Short mmCIF file of C-alpha atoms in Angstrom, two decimals:
data_model
loop_
_atom_site.label_atom_id
_atom_site.label_comp_id
_atom_site.label_asym_id
_atom_site.label_seq_id
_atom_site.Cartn_x
_atom_site.Cartn_y
_atom_site.Cartn_z
CA MET A 1051 -27.25 25.22 9.85
CA ASN A 1052 -25.62 27.73 12.64
CA ALA A 1053 -22.87 29.76 11.71
CA SER A 1054 -20.64 27.75 13.18
CA ALA A 1055 -21.78 24.73 10.85
CA ASP A 1056 -21.82 26.87 7.46
CA ALA A 1057 -17.86 28.45 8.51
CA VAL A 1058 -17.22 24.76 8.45
CA ALA A 1059 -18.66 24.00 5.27
CA ALA A 1060 -16.46 26.86 3.86
CA PRO A 1061 -13.84 25.72 1.42
CA ALA A 1062 -10.73 26.12 3.06
CA PRO A 1063 -8.31 29.47 1.48
CA PRO A 1064 -6.09 27.88 -1.08
CA ALA A 1065 -2.31 27.25 0.49
CA PRO A 1066 0.10 29.94 0.00
CA LEU A 1067 2.63 27.92 -1.81
CA PRO A 1068 0.67 24.99 -3.22
CA TRP A 1069 3.74 23.67 -5.12
CA LEU A 1070 5.31 23.14 -1.80
CA GLY A 1071 1.64 21.19 -0.51
CA ILE A 1072 1.75 19.24 -3.69
CA ALA A 1073 5.88 18.14 -2.80
CA ALA A 1074 4.74 17.26 0.92
CA VAL A 1075 1.91 15.17 -0.60
CA LEU A 1076 4.78 13.70 -2.60
CA VAL A 1077 7.37 12.76 0.13
CA GLY A 1078 4.94 12.18 2.94
CA ALA A 1079 2.79 9.14 1.07
CA VAL A 1080 6.28 7.80 -0.86
CA THR A 1081 7.44 8.06 2.87
CA THR A 1082 4.99 5.97 4.35
CA THR A 1083 4.69 3.10 1.31
CA LEU A 1084 8.52 2.72 1.38
CA THR A 1085 8.53 2.06 5.38
CA THR A 1086 5.96 -0.30 5.21
CA ARG A 1087 7.69 -2.02 1.89
CA LEU A 1088 11.16 -1.89 3.52
CA THR A 1089 10.55 -3.05 6.96
CA SER A 1090 8.70 -6.66 5.16
CA ILE A 1091 11.94 -6.83 2.83
CA GLY A 1092 14.23 -6.45 5.39
CA LEU A 1093 12.66 -8.38 7.86
CA ALA A 1094 15.18 -11.19 7.81
CA ASP A 1095 17.94 -8.86 8.98
CA VAL A 1096 15.98 -7.35 11.35
CA ARG A 1097 14.53 -10.00 13.49
CA GLY A 1098 18.66 -11.50 13.25
CA ALA A 1099 19.63 -8.15 14.95
CA ILE A 1100 17.43 -8.01 18.17
CA GLY A 1101 17.12 -11.78 18.19
CA ALA A 1102 13.33 -12.33 16.95
CA GLY A 1103 12.49 -15.89 15.68
CA PHE A 1104 9.95 -16.14 13.12
CA ASP A 1105 6.33 -16.49 14.92
CA GLU A 1106 7.84 -13.19 17.14
CA GLY A 1107 9.45 -11.58 14.03
CA ALA A 1108 5.92 -11.44 12.31
CA TRP A 1109 4.69 -8.98 13.94
CA ILE A 1110 7.54 -6.40 13.60
CA PRO A 1111 5.81 -4.64 10.05
CA THR A 1112 2.22 -5.90 11.41
CA ALA A 1113 2.58 -3.39 14.32
CA PHE A 1114 3.36 -0.45 11.96
CA SER A 1115 0.56 -1.19 9.26
CA ALA A 1116 -1.96 -1.34 11.80
CA ALA A 1117 -0.97 1.34 13.92
CA GLN A 1118 -1.22 3.59 10.27
CA MET A 1119 -4.77 1.76 10.17
CA MET A 1120 -5.49 3.04 13.84
CA ILE A 1121 -4.50 6.43 13.54
CA GLY A 1122 -6.00 7.15 9.86
CA PRO A 1123 -9.53 7.99 10.98
CA LEU A 1124 -8.36 9.79 14.29
CA ALA A 1125 -5.88 11.86 11.95
CA ILE A 1126 -9.17 12.90 10.10
CA PHE A 1127 -10.65 14.06 13.52
CA LEU A 1128 -7.42 15.75 14.91
CA GLY A 1129 -6.97 17.45 11.39
CA ARG A 1130 -10.28 19.02 12.04
CA ALA A 1131 -10.11 20.03 15.65
CA PHE A 1132 -6.67 21.23 15.11
CA THR A 1133 -5.90 22.12 11.44
CA PRO A 1134 -4.39 19.37 9.23
CA ARG A 1135 -0.74 21.55 9.46
CA ARG A 1136 -0.54 21.47 13.39
CA VAL A 1137 -1.17 17.87 13.34
CA LEU A 1138 0.81 16.68 9.85
CA LEU A 1139 3.95 18.48 11.90
CA VAL A 1140 3.59 16.33 14.90
CA GLY A 1141 3.24 13.56 13.33
CA CYS A 1142 6.64 14.08 11.32
CA VAL A 1143 8.57 14.46 14.55
CA VAL A 1144 7.55 11.38 15.71
CA TYR A 1145 7.79 9.54 12.80
CA GLY A 1146 11.04 10.90 12.71
CA VAL A 1147 12.43 10.26 16.50
CA ALA A 1148 10.78 6.49 16.64
CA GLU A 1149 13.16 5.86 13.16
CA PHE A 1150 16.21 7.41 14.56
CA LEU A 1151 15.63 5.10 17.69
CA LEU A 1152 14.48 2.00 16.26
CA PRO A 1153 18.10 0.61 15.75
CA LEU A 1154 19.10 1.05 19.02
CA ALA A 1155 16.02 -0.76 20.38
CA PRO A 1156 17.71 -3.58 23.08
CA ASP A 1157 15.06 -5.92 22.73
CA LEU A 1158 11.76 -7.24 20.68
CA ARG A 1159 9.65 -5.66 23.15
CA THR A 1160 10.95 -1.98 22.91
CA PHE A 1161 11.00 -2.71 18.40
CA LEU A 1162 7.43 -2.92 18.39
CA LEU A 1163 6.60 -0.08 20.96
CA LEU A 1164 8.47 2.30 18.57
CA GLN A 1165 7.30 0.26 15.42
CA VAL A 1166 3.81 1.62 17.04
CA MET A 1167 4.82 5.45 17.30
CA ALA A 1168 6.27 5.30 13.90
CA GLY A 1169 3.21 3.91 12.20
CA LEU A 1170 1.28 6.54 14.62
CA GLY A 1171 3.16 9.13 13.07
CA SER A 1172 3.29 8.17 9.66
CA GLY A 1173 -0.15 7.21 9.34
CA THR A 1174 -1.02 11.15 9.70
CA PHE A 1175 0.40 11.53 6.23
CA ILE A 1176 -1.97 9.83 3.40
CA PRO A 1177 -5.21 10.53 4.91
CA LEU A 1178 -4.40 14.60 5.80
CA THR A 1179 -2.44 15.09 2.79
CA ALA A 1180 -4.93 13.29 -0.04
CA SER A 1181 -8.30 15.52 1.40
CA PHE A 1182 -5.42 18.50 1.11
CA ILE A 1183 -5.01 17.90 -2.50
CA LEU A 1184 -9.01 18.41 -3.09
CA THR A 1185 -9.81 21.13 -0.52
CA SER A 1186 -6.60 23.09 -0.58
CA LEU A 1187 -5.13 23.20 -3.79
CA PRO A 1188 -6.59 25.37 -6.48
CA ARG A 1189 -9.07 22.84 -9.25
CA THR A 1190 -6.16 23.53 -11.79
CA LEU A 1191 -3.68 21.40 -9.68
CA TRP A 1192 -5.90 18.62 -8.79
CA PRO A 1193 -4.13 16.35 -11.36
CA TRP A 1194 -0.53 17.53 -10.11
CA GLY A 1195 -1.55 17.03 -7.00
CA LEU A 1196 -3.64 13.65 -7.28
CA ALA A 1197 -0.72 12.35 -9.83
CA ALA A 1198 2.07 12.76 -7.08
CA TYR A 1199 -0.16 10.60 -4.50
CA ALA A 1200 -0.45 8.01 -7.41
CA MET A 1201 3.26 7.78 -7.56
CA ASN A 1202 4.05 7.65 -3.81
CA ILE A 1203 2.28 4.12 -3.92
CA ILE A 1204 4.06 2.37 -7.05
CA LEU A 1205 7.30 4.45 -6.27
CA GLY A 1206 7.75 3.13 -2.89
CA LEU A 1207 6.50 -0.21 -3.12
CA ASN A 1208 9.10 -0.65 -6.44
CA VAL A 1209 12.28 0.89 -4.79
CA ALA A 1210 12.06 -0.53 -1.59
CA SER A 1211 14.10 -3.77 -2.79
CA SER A 1212 17.09 -2.07 -4.00
CA LEU A 1213 17.26 0.32 -1.44
CA GLU A 1214 17.18 -2.56 1.39
CA GLY A 1215 19.47 -4.49 -0.66
CA TRP A 1216 22.17 -1.45 -0.88
CA TYR A 1217 21.71 -0.89 2.81
CA VAL A 1218 22.67 -4.49 3.77
CA GLU A 1219 24.96 -5.23 1.52
CA HIS A 1220 26.78 -1.97 1.52
CA VAL A 1221 26.52 0.05 4.46
CA THR A 1222 24.01 -1.51 7.56
CA TRP A 1223 20.32 -2.66 8.06
CA ASP A 1224 20.29 0.36 10.46
CA TRP A 1225 19.63 3.11 7.33
CA ILE A 1226 16.23 0.85 6.83
CA PHE A 1227 14.90 3.28 9.32
CA TRP A 1228 17.25 5.88 9.81
CA GLN A 1229 16.89 6.92 5.99
CA ASN A 1230 13.12 7.93 7.60
CA THR A 1231 14.24 9.90 10.15
CA VAL A 1232 16.83 11.75 7.46
CA VAL A 1233 13.45 12.24 5.40
CA ALA A 1234 11.79 13.74 8.09
CA GLY A 1235 13.51 16.97 8.17
CA PRO A 1236 12.60 18.24 4.98
CA LEU A 1237 9.32 16.80 5.38
CA PHE A 1238 8.69 19.00 7.95
CA VAL A 1239 9.77 21.93 6.25
CA LEU A 1240 7.42 21.15 3.83
CA TYR A 1241 4.73 20.89 6.10
CA TRP A 1242 5.66 23.65 7.35
CA PHE A 1243 5.49 26.07 4.54
CA GLY A 1244 3.25 24.58 2.46
CA LEU A 1245 0.19 23.67 4.53
CA ARG A 1246 -1.92 26.51 5.27
CA ARG A 1247 -2.18 28.57 9.33
CA LEU A 1248 -5.97 28.05 10.24
CA PRO A 1249 -7.24 28.25 13.51
CA ILE A 1250 -8.34 25.53 16.20
CA ASP A 1251 -11.73 24.52 15.82
CA HIS A 1252 -13.22 24.48 19.70
CA ASP A 1253 -16.10 23.88 18.77
CA TYR A 1254 -15.69 20.58 16.83
CA LEU A 1255 -13.28 19.63 19.64
CA ARG A 1256 -15.60 20.03 22.22
CA HIS A 1257 -18.46 18.50 20.34
CA GLY A 1258 -16.80 16.22 17.68
CA ASP A 1259 -17.62 12.46 17.92
CA PHE A 1260 -13.99 11.22 18.96
CA ARG A 1261 -15.75 8.05 20.91
CA GLY A 1262 -17.23 7.05 17.70
CA MET A 1263 -13.89 7.59 15.20
CA LEU A 1264 -12.16 5.48 18.19
CA LEU A 1265 -14.64 2.85 17.88
CA GLY A 1266 -14.33 2.66 14.23
CA ALA A 1267 -10.63 2.84 14.39
CA ALA A 1268 -10.34 0.11 16.61
CA GLY A 1269 -13.10 -1.90 14.21
CA PHE A 1270 -10.76 -1.45 11.33
CA THR A 1271 -7.08 -2.35 13.50
CA LEU A 1272 -8.97 -5.71 14.51
CA VAL A 1273 -9.70 -6.82 10.73
CA PHE A 1274 -6.42 -5.70 9.86
CA VAL A 1275 -4.31 -7.43 12.36
CA ALA A 1276 -6.62 -10.45 11.57
CA LEU A 1277 -5.66 -9.99 7.43
CA ASP A 1278 -2.28 -9.73 8.33
CA GLN A 1279 -1.47 -12.48 10.45
CA GLY A 1280 -4.37 -14.67 9.24
CA ASP A 1281 -2.22 -16.99 6.70
CA ARG A 1282 0.67 -17.51 8.94
CA LEU A 1283 -1.53 -18.86 11.78
CA ASP A 1284 -3.66 -20.80 9.10
CA TRP A 1285 -7.01 -18.57 9.12
CA PHE A 1286 -10.05 -19.82 10.85
CA SER A 1287 -7.70 -22.54 12.60
CA SER A 1288 -6.59 -19.84 14.32
CA THR A 1289 -8.55 -18.80 17.77
CA LEU A 1290 -6.79 -15.59 18.03
CA VAL A 1291 -7.64 -14.72 13.82
CA VAL A 1292 -11.28 -15.72 14.73
CA THR A 1293 -11.87 -13.84 17.78
CA LEU A 1294 -10.05 -10.48 16.30
CA LEU A 1295 -12.44 -10.87 13.32
CA ALA A 1296 -15.35 -11.26 15.46
CA LEU A 1297 -14.50 -8.22 17.80
CA GLY A 1298 -13.58 -6.24 14.80
CA VAL A 1299 -16.75 -7.05 12.85
CA ILE A 1300 -18.60 -6.08 16.22
CA ALA A 1301 -17.04 -2.86 16.88
CA LEU A 1302 -17.53 -1.57 13.22
CA GLY A 1303 -21.29 -2.72 13.76
CA LEU A 1304 -21.48 -0.53 16.69
CA PHE A 1305 -19.67 2.44 14.94
CA LEU A 1306 -22.48 2.45 12.04
CA LEU A 1307 -24.85 2.38 14.86
CA HIS A 1308 -23.44 5.31 16.77
CA GLU A 1309 -22.61 7.15 13.77
CA SER A 1310 -26.64 6.52 12.76
CA THR A 1311 -27.70 7.94 15.52
CA LEU A 1312 -26.33 11.47 15.69
CA ASP A 1313 -27.28 14.65 13.80
CA THR A 1314 -24.20 15.13 12.87
CA PRO A 1315 -21.75 12.37 12.42
CA SER A 1316 -18.05 12.84 12.03
CA LEU A 1317 -18.31 10.85 8.71
CA ASP A 1318 -20.93 11.36 5.96
CA PHE A 1319 -22.07 8.10 5.00
CA ALA A 1320 -24.84 10.14 2.58
CA LEU A 1321 -21.42 10.48 0.48
CA LEU A 1322 -21.54 6.53 0.14
CA ALA A 1323 -25.09 6.86 -1.49
CA ARG A 1324 -23.94 9.52 -4.03
CA ARG A 1325 -24.00 8.38 -7.34
CA ASN A 1326 -20.35 6.68 -8.30
CA VAL A 1327 -19.11 6.74 -4.75
CA ILE A 1328 -19.04 3.21 -4.05
CA VAL A 1329 -17.90 1.78 -7.91
CA LEU A 1330 -15.32 4.32 -7.09
CA ILE A 1331 -14.06 3.25 -4.10
CA VAL A 1332 -14.06 -0.61 -5.31
CA LEU A 1333 -11.81 0.85 -8.24
CA VAL A 1334 -9.76 1.88 -5.79
CA LEU A 1335 -9.41 -1.32 -4.00
CA VAL A 1336 -8.33 -2.78 -7.60
CA THR A 1337 -6.19 -0.74 -8.62
CA ARG A 1338 -4.68 -1.50 -5.00
CA PHE A 1339 -4.76 -4.97 -5.72
CA LEU A 1340 -3.05 -4.84 -9.21
CA VAL A 1341 -0.22 -2.45 -7.99
CA THR A 1342 0.29 -5.26 -4.96
CA ALA A 1343 0.46 -8.02 -7.23
CA SER A 1344 2.84 -6.49 -9.86
CA ASN A 1345 5.29 -6.15 -6.80
CA SER A 1346 4.96 -8.92 -4.87
CA LEU A 1347 4.54 -11.97 -7.82
CA VAL A 1348 7.81 -10.76 -9.64
CA ALA A 1349 9.89 -10.14 -6.70
CA ASN A 1350 8.44 -13.83 -4.79
CA TYR A 1351 8.96 -15.37 -8.03
CA LEU A 1352 12.81 -13.82 -8.63
CA ILE A 1353 13.62 -15.00 -4.91
CA GLN A 1354 12.18 -18.09 -4.66
CA VAL A 1355 12.68 -19.76 -8.45
CA ARG A 1356 16.22 -17.62 -9.16
CA GLY A 1357 17.24 -17.12 -6.26
CA LEU A 1358 18.30 -13.63 -6.46
CA ARG A 1359 19.20 -11.12 -3.49
CA PRO A 1360 16.95 -8.33 -2.61
CA LEU A 1361 19.21 -5.85 -4.41
CA GLU A 1362 18.91 -7.75 -7.63
CA VAL A 1363 15.54 -8.30 -7.43
CA GLY A 1364 14.97 -4.53 -7.07
CA ASN A 1365 17.16 -4.66 -10.60
CA ALA A 1366 13.37 -5.60 -12.26
CA LEU A 1367 11.12 -3.86 -10.43
CA LEU A 1368 13.28 -0.35 -11.27
CA TRP A 1369 11.05 -0.77 -14.44
CA VAL A 1370 7.99 0.11 -12.43
CA ALA A 1371 9.56 2.32 -10.09
CA LEU A 1372 11.88 4.91 -12.24
CA PRO A 1373 9.25 5.35 -15.10
CA GLN A 1374 6.97 6.99 -12.54
CA PHE A 1375 9.20 10.82 -12.69
CA VAL A 1376 7.53 10.48 -16.34
CA ILE A 1377 4.55 8.73 -16.22
CA ALA A 1378 2.98 10.71 -13.37
CA PRO A 1379 3.14 14.03 -14.86
CA THR A 1380 2.21 12.86 -18.15
CA VAL A 1381 -0.69 11.95 -16.69
CA ALA A 1382 -1.44 14.94 -15.04
CA TRP A 1383 -1.29 16.67 -18.14
CA MET A 1384 -3.25 14.19 -20.05
CA LEU A 1385 -5.89 14.40 -16.85
CA GLY A 1386 -6.95 18.16 -17.82
CA ARG A 1387 -7.50 17.28 -21.06
CA ILE A 1388 -9.30 14.27 -21.35
CA GLU A 1389 -12.53 12.44 -19.78
CA PRO A 1390 -11.60 11.40 -16.63
CA ARG A 1391 -13.58 7.80 -17.27
CA PHE A 1392 -11.89 7.15 -20.26
CA ALA A 1393 -8.20 7.49 -18.42
CA ILE A 1394 -9.38 5.20 -15.73
CA GLY A 1395 -10.84 2.48 -18.40
CA THR A 1396 -7.56 2.99 -20.40
CA GLY A 1397 -5.29 2.73 -17.59
CA LEU A 1398 -7.12 -0.81 -16.33
CA ALA A 1399 -6.81 -1.77 -19.87
CA ILE A 1400 -2.76 -1.04 -20.23
CA ALA A 1401 -2.40 -2.64 -16.78
CA THR A 1402 -4.30 -5.86 -17.69
CA ALA A 1403 -2.28 -5.99 -21.30
CA GLY A 1404 0.75 -6.21 -18.67
CA PHE A 1405 -0.68 -8.94 -16.61
CA LEU A 1406 -1.64 -10.93 -19.62
CA LEU A 1407 1.80 -10.58 -21.27
CA ALA A 1408 3.53 -11.94 -17.77
CA THR A 1409 1.34 -14.90 -18.28
CA GLY A 1410 4.37 -16.52 -20.54
CA ILE A 1411 6.68 -16.78 -17.52
CA THR A 1412 8.54 -20.01 -17.96
CA SER A 1413 11.45 -21.26 -14.88
CA GLN A 1414 14.02 -19.32 -17.21
CA TRP A 1415 12.65 -16.04 -17.04
CA VAL A 1416 15.17 -13.48 -15.70
CA GLU A 1417 14.60 -10.03 -14.89
CA SER A 1418 14.78 -8.64 -18.34
CA ASN A 1419 11.96 -10.50 -19.31
CA PHE A 1420 9.48 -8.95 -16.89
CA SER A 1421 10.71 -5.40 -18.41
CA VAL A 1422 7.86 -4.28 -20.86
CA ALA A 1423 4.83 -5.84 -18.61
CA LEU A 1424 6.27 -4.11 -15.99
CA LEU A 1425 6.57 -0.93 -17.69
CA LEU A 1426 2.71 -1.99 -19.21
CA GLN A 1427 1.62 -2.54 -15.66
CA ALA A 1428 3.18 0.95 -14.30
CA MET A 1429 2.00 3.03 -16.84
CA GLY A 1430 -1.61 1.83 -16.52
CA GLU A 1431 -1.83 1.89 -12.56
CA THR A 1432 -0.67 4.83 -12.44
CA LEU A 1433 -3.10 6.30 -15.08
CA GLU A 1434 -6.01 4.52 -13.33
CA LEU A 1435 -5.56 5.39 -9.77
CA THR A 1436 -4.87 8.87 -10.52
CA ALA A 1437 -7.89 9.58 -12.78
CA VAL A 1438 -10.39 7.57 -10.21
CA ILE A 1439 -9.24 9.89 -7.09
CA TYR A 1440 -9.68 12.42 -9.55
CA PHE A 1441 -13.20 11.82 -11.10
CA PHE A 1442 -13.53 11.16 -7.44
CA GLY A 1443 -13.21 14.58 -6.20
CA HIS A 1444 -15.51 16.20 -8.85
CA HIS A 1445 -18.71 14.01 -6.08
CA LEU A 1446 -17.05 16.16 -3.14
CA GLY A 1447 -18.86 18.92 -1.68
CA PRO A 1448 -17.37 21.72 0.65
CA ALA A 1449 -17.73 19.26 3.53
CA ASP A 1450 -16.55 16.17 2.15
CA GLY A 1451 -12.97 16.36 2.83
CA ILE A 1452 -12.79 14.37 6.22
CA THR A 1453 -15.38 11.66 4.50
CA PHE A 1454 -12.74 11.19 1.85
CA GLY A 1455 -9.60 11.56 3.37
CA ALA A 1456 -11.39 8.80 6.01
CA ILE A 1457 -12.42 6.83 2.75
CA ILE A 1458 -9.08 7.32 0.49
CA GLN A 1459 -6.66 5.66 3.82
CA THR A 1460 -8.98 2.46 4.40
CA ALA A 1461 -9.18 1.87 0.95
CA ARG A 1462 -5.26 2.16 0.61
CA LEU A 1463 -4.47 0.19 3.70
CA PHE A 1464 -7.11 -2.36 3.31
CA GLY A 1465 -6.97 -2.94 -0.40
CA GLY A 1466 -2.96 -3.25 -0.22
CA GLN A 1467 -3.56 -6.48 2.88
CA LEU A 1468 -6.65 -7.66 1.01
CA GLY A 1469 -4.33 -7.84 -2.24
CA THR A 1470 -1.38 -9.33 -0.25
CA SER A 1471 -3.94 -11.70 1.59
CA VAL A 1472 -5.04 -13.05 -1.68
CA LEU A 1473 -2.24 -13.18 -3.55
CA ILE A 1474 -0.43 -15.05 -0.42
CA LEU A 1475 -3.69 -17.46 -0.22
CA PHE A 1476 -3.96 -18.07 -4.00
CA THR A 1477 -0.55 -18.89 -4.74
CA ARG A 1478 0.32 -21.09 -1.97
CA LYS A 1479 -2.66 -22.99 -3.27
CA ALA A 1480 -1.75 -22.41 -6.67
CA GLU A 1481 1.92 -23.99 -6.22
CA GLN A 1482 0.04 -26.99 -4.00
CA TRP A 1483 -1.61 -28.21 -6.84
CA HIS A 1484 0.74 -27.56 -9.22
CA SER A 1485 3.52 -29.62 -6.76
CA TYR A 1486 0.80 -32.29 -6.43
CA LEU A 1487 -0.11 -32.62 -10.52
CA ILE A 1488 3.79 -32.60 -11.53
CA GLY A 1489 4.36 -35.08 -8.84
CA GLU A 1490 2.16 -37.93 -10.52
CA HIS A 1491 4.19 -37.50 -13.58
CA VAL A 1492 7.65 -38.14 -11.07
CA ALA A 1493 7.15 -41.67 -9.84
CA ASN A 1494 10.04 -43.87 -8.19
CA GLY A 1495 11.16 -46.76 -10.76
CA ASP A 1496 9.32 -44.74 -14.11
CA PRO A 1497 11.92 -44.74 -16.80
CA VAL A 1498 12.09 -40.92 -17.17
CA THR A 1499 12.26 -40.65 -13.69
CA MET A 1500 15.17 -42.53 -13.18
CA GLU A 1501 17.35 -41.34 -16.43
CA ARG A 1502 16.73 -37.77 -15.29
CA ILE A 1503 18.12 -39.25 -11.88
CA ALA A 1504 20.66 -40.88 -13.52
CA SER A 1505 21.75 -37.61 -15.75
CA TYR A 1506 21.85 -35.58 -12.48
CA ALA A 1507 24.03 -37.72 -10.72
CA LYS A 1508 26.46 -38.10 -13.35
CA ALA A 1509 26.64 -34.11 -13.30
CA MET A 1510 27.06 -33.97 -9.23
CA THR A 1511 29.81 -36.95 -9.53
CA PRO A 1512 32.76 -35.03 -9.74
CA LEU A 1513 31.49 -33.11 -7.07
CA THR A 1514 30.63 -35.29 -4.28
CA GLN A 1515 32.87 -37.64 -2.68
CA GLY A 1516 31.12 -40.86 -0.79
CA THR A 1517 29.29 -44.04 -2.01
CA GLY A 1518 25.56 -43.02 -3.11
CA GLY A 1519 26.10 -39.33 -2.61
CA ALA A 1520 25.78 -38.52 -6.21
CA GLU A 1521 22.68 -40.17 -6.46
CA GLU A 1522 21.16 -38.16 -3.08
CA ARG A 1523 21.94 -35.51 -4.83
CA GLY A 1524 20.40 -36.32 -7.91
CA ILE A 1525 17.05 -36.74 -6.17
CA GLY A 1526 17.41 -33.20 -4.40
CA LEU A 1527 18.34 -31.41 -7.89
CA LEU A 1528 14.82 -33.30 -8.92
CA ALA A 1529 12.66 -32.13 -5.89
CA ALA A 1530 14.27 -28.66 -6.37
CA ALA A 1531 13.39 -28.56 -9.98
CA VAL A 1532 9.77 -30.09 -9.39
CA ARG A 1533 9.30 -27.17 -6.87
CA ALA A 1534 10.87 -24.57 -9.18
CA GLN A 1535 7.96 -25.57 -11.86
CA ALA A 1536 5.28 -25.49 -9.55
CA TYR A 1537 6.07 -22.19 -8.08
CA THR A 1538 6.12 -21.02 -11.64
CA LEU A 1539 3.23 -21.89 -12.55
CA SER A 1540 1.61 -20.70 -9.05
CA ALA A 1541 3.28 -17.38 -10.29
CA LEU A 1542 1.64 -17.13 -13.66
CA ASP A 1543 -1.40 -18.08 -11.92
CA GLY A 1544 -1.61 -15.19 -9.84
CA PHE A 1545 -0.74 -13.02 -13.08
CA LEU A 1546 -3.72 -14.58 -14.60
CA LEU A 1547 -5.56 -13.68 -11.71
CA ALA A 1548 -4.90 -9.97 -11.65
CA ALA A 1549 -5.38 -10.09 -15.14
CA VAL A 1550 -9.18 -10.81 -14.22
CA VAL A 1551 -9.77 -8.03 -11.71
CA GLY A 1552 -8.32 -5.97 -14.07
CA LEU A 1553 -11.00 -6.69 -16.73
CA LEU A 1554 -13.69 -7.16 -14.25
CA GLY A 1555 -12.23 -3.27 -13.18
CA VAL A 1556 -12.69 -2.18 -16.93
CA CYS A 1557 -16.43 -3.64 -17.25
CA LEU A 1558 -17.22 -1.06 -14.02
CA VAL A 1559 -16.01 2.09 -15.39
CA LEU A 1560 -19.06 1.00 -17.90
CA CYS A 1561 -21.11 1.47 -14.74
CA LEU A 1562 -20.13 5.03 -14.16
CA ARG A 1563 -22.23 7.72 -14.72
CA GLU A 1564 -21.29 11.90 -15.24
CA ALA A 1565 -20.52 13.33 -11.36
CA PRO A 1566 -23.48 14.53 -9.92
CA ALA A 1567 -23.68 18.47 -9.39
CA ILE A 1568 -22.51 19.51 -6.37
CA GLY A 1569 -23.55 22.99 -4.80
CA THR A 1570 -21.76 25.97 -4.90
CA PRO A 1571 -19.70 26.48 -1.75
CA PRO A 1572 -19.83 29.63 -0.25
CA PRO A 1573 -16.87 32.20 0.41
CA ALA A 1574 -13.88 30.95 2.51
CA VAL A 1575 -13.61 32.47 6.07
CA PRO A 1576 -9.85 34.33 5.92
CA PRO A 1577 -7.49 32.34 7.93
CA ARG A 1578 -5.69 33.55 11.18
CA PRO A 1579 -1.63 33.14 11.86
CA TRP A 1580 -1.69 29.98 13.67
#
């Protein structure tokens, strides 16, 4: 290996103000997750404001998330060449400007373009800050940085409903986006002072594998878009979904083939062969699935069955979000004192217990009935995700920061999207099945059915004018009761599915072995000012 390569492999010196770096990780990651979730929750308001139909508007959150997926691998390359500090500062500016302009967009096409810009800007936050934790912070601060990283996903996802509901009801939907511009200012300051000033690596810029990274990014993005739009377009019945999946798989195949022919590939796939690494990646995906399940199942039930608004739904999800300010620091303190593998298994067990507790759901449940289950899920998911990435860090050598950042970004986005797609498809099919089974016991002419309709009609008579109106409304109420029961049972099945996934995760933890010994890195090269 030549001198240049040795310098590349050397660990970077610590950041001048490491706690500011941790704060930057937290704020940037929370902002990214929150923006994705806010766009989805506030989609109806945004569609109405820009005059977009349901099918057209479905591409609004996809444009943002797909841009994040596209820039993820490229951000790793750019951060390696131009340094993370430069890339994050530029990404912060692009993100802040795009979010400010979004409410001012005159039509859907302009709105989608700005969404892509915002996604490209914010898509640099996660991969570069995740690798920053393990490559720039002192080892003693790893648990704190990783706890901040894990906290962002759960906090951002679960506080979004309350924020979006408050903006729509008390201010204006524009603040769904303008709040991100406000956050971008302090985030810029944190990146400026909290990250190291390093020189541009001109040699890597000339000889780095930008084309390979672009090909891999395109492949992951195509598959991601297919997953995101699959349920709406009925999966393999859609030519668009099939085409996107086929092109994505081909691009990923060419990417892997291309990387295998290089003497020094941008991503070190030898890391995947290292002991425990594949299991740890799967555990990250499992945790992302569980986080998605705890957020979406409760929210969808409260909206579909109880008829709550986003602000009211947010009151329940705050049982997951607000305790993070206590849970995350506690987890960081614990990781320096207990075995990471024990922490991973314990976190999964606690989260699984929360999902099993939620299987007692009935159609009469309200927000407060979920509080204990959601609190257990919040504790378990934060402990597990922080511990699994912390243990992952013990498997990294001095030159593995780039590959680690790419893996974490891909697992984060794909885990969330795969979890969303699986849960939507699973609960939809479960609802149809339960509706069919319940419908078999609600036959026209059956004495019990007719008695139920009569009781509904009697209750509706004082509110109904015209002959036969009360009976028709009674039939409508019976149909609504059937739908509510079917959806409640589908939510129960979703919680049970999440519990099964959690138990499988516990079994995977039993497969983990001690981290392999990683060579001691050579002394760091002193930084030069920007």
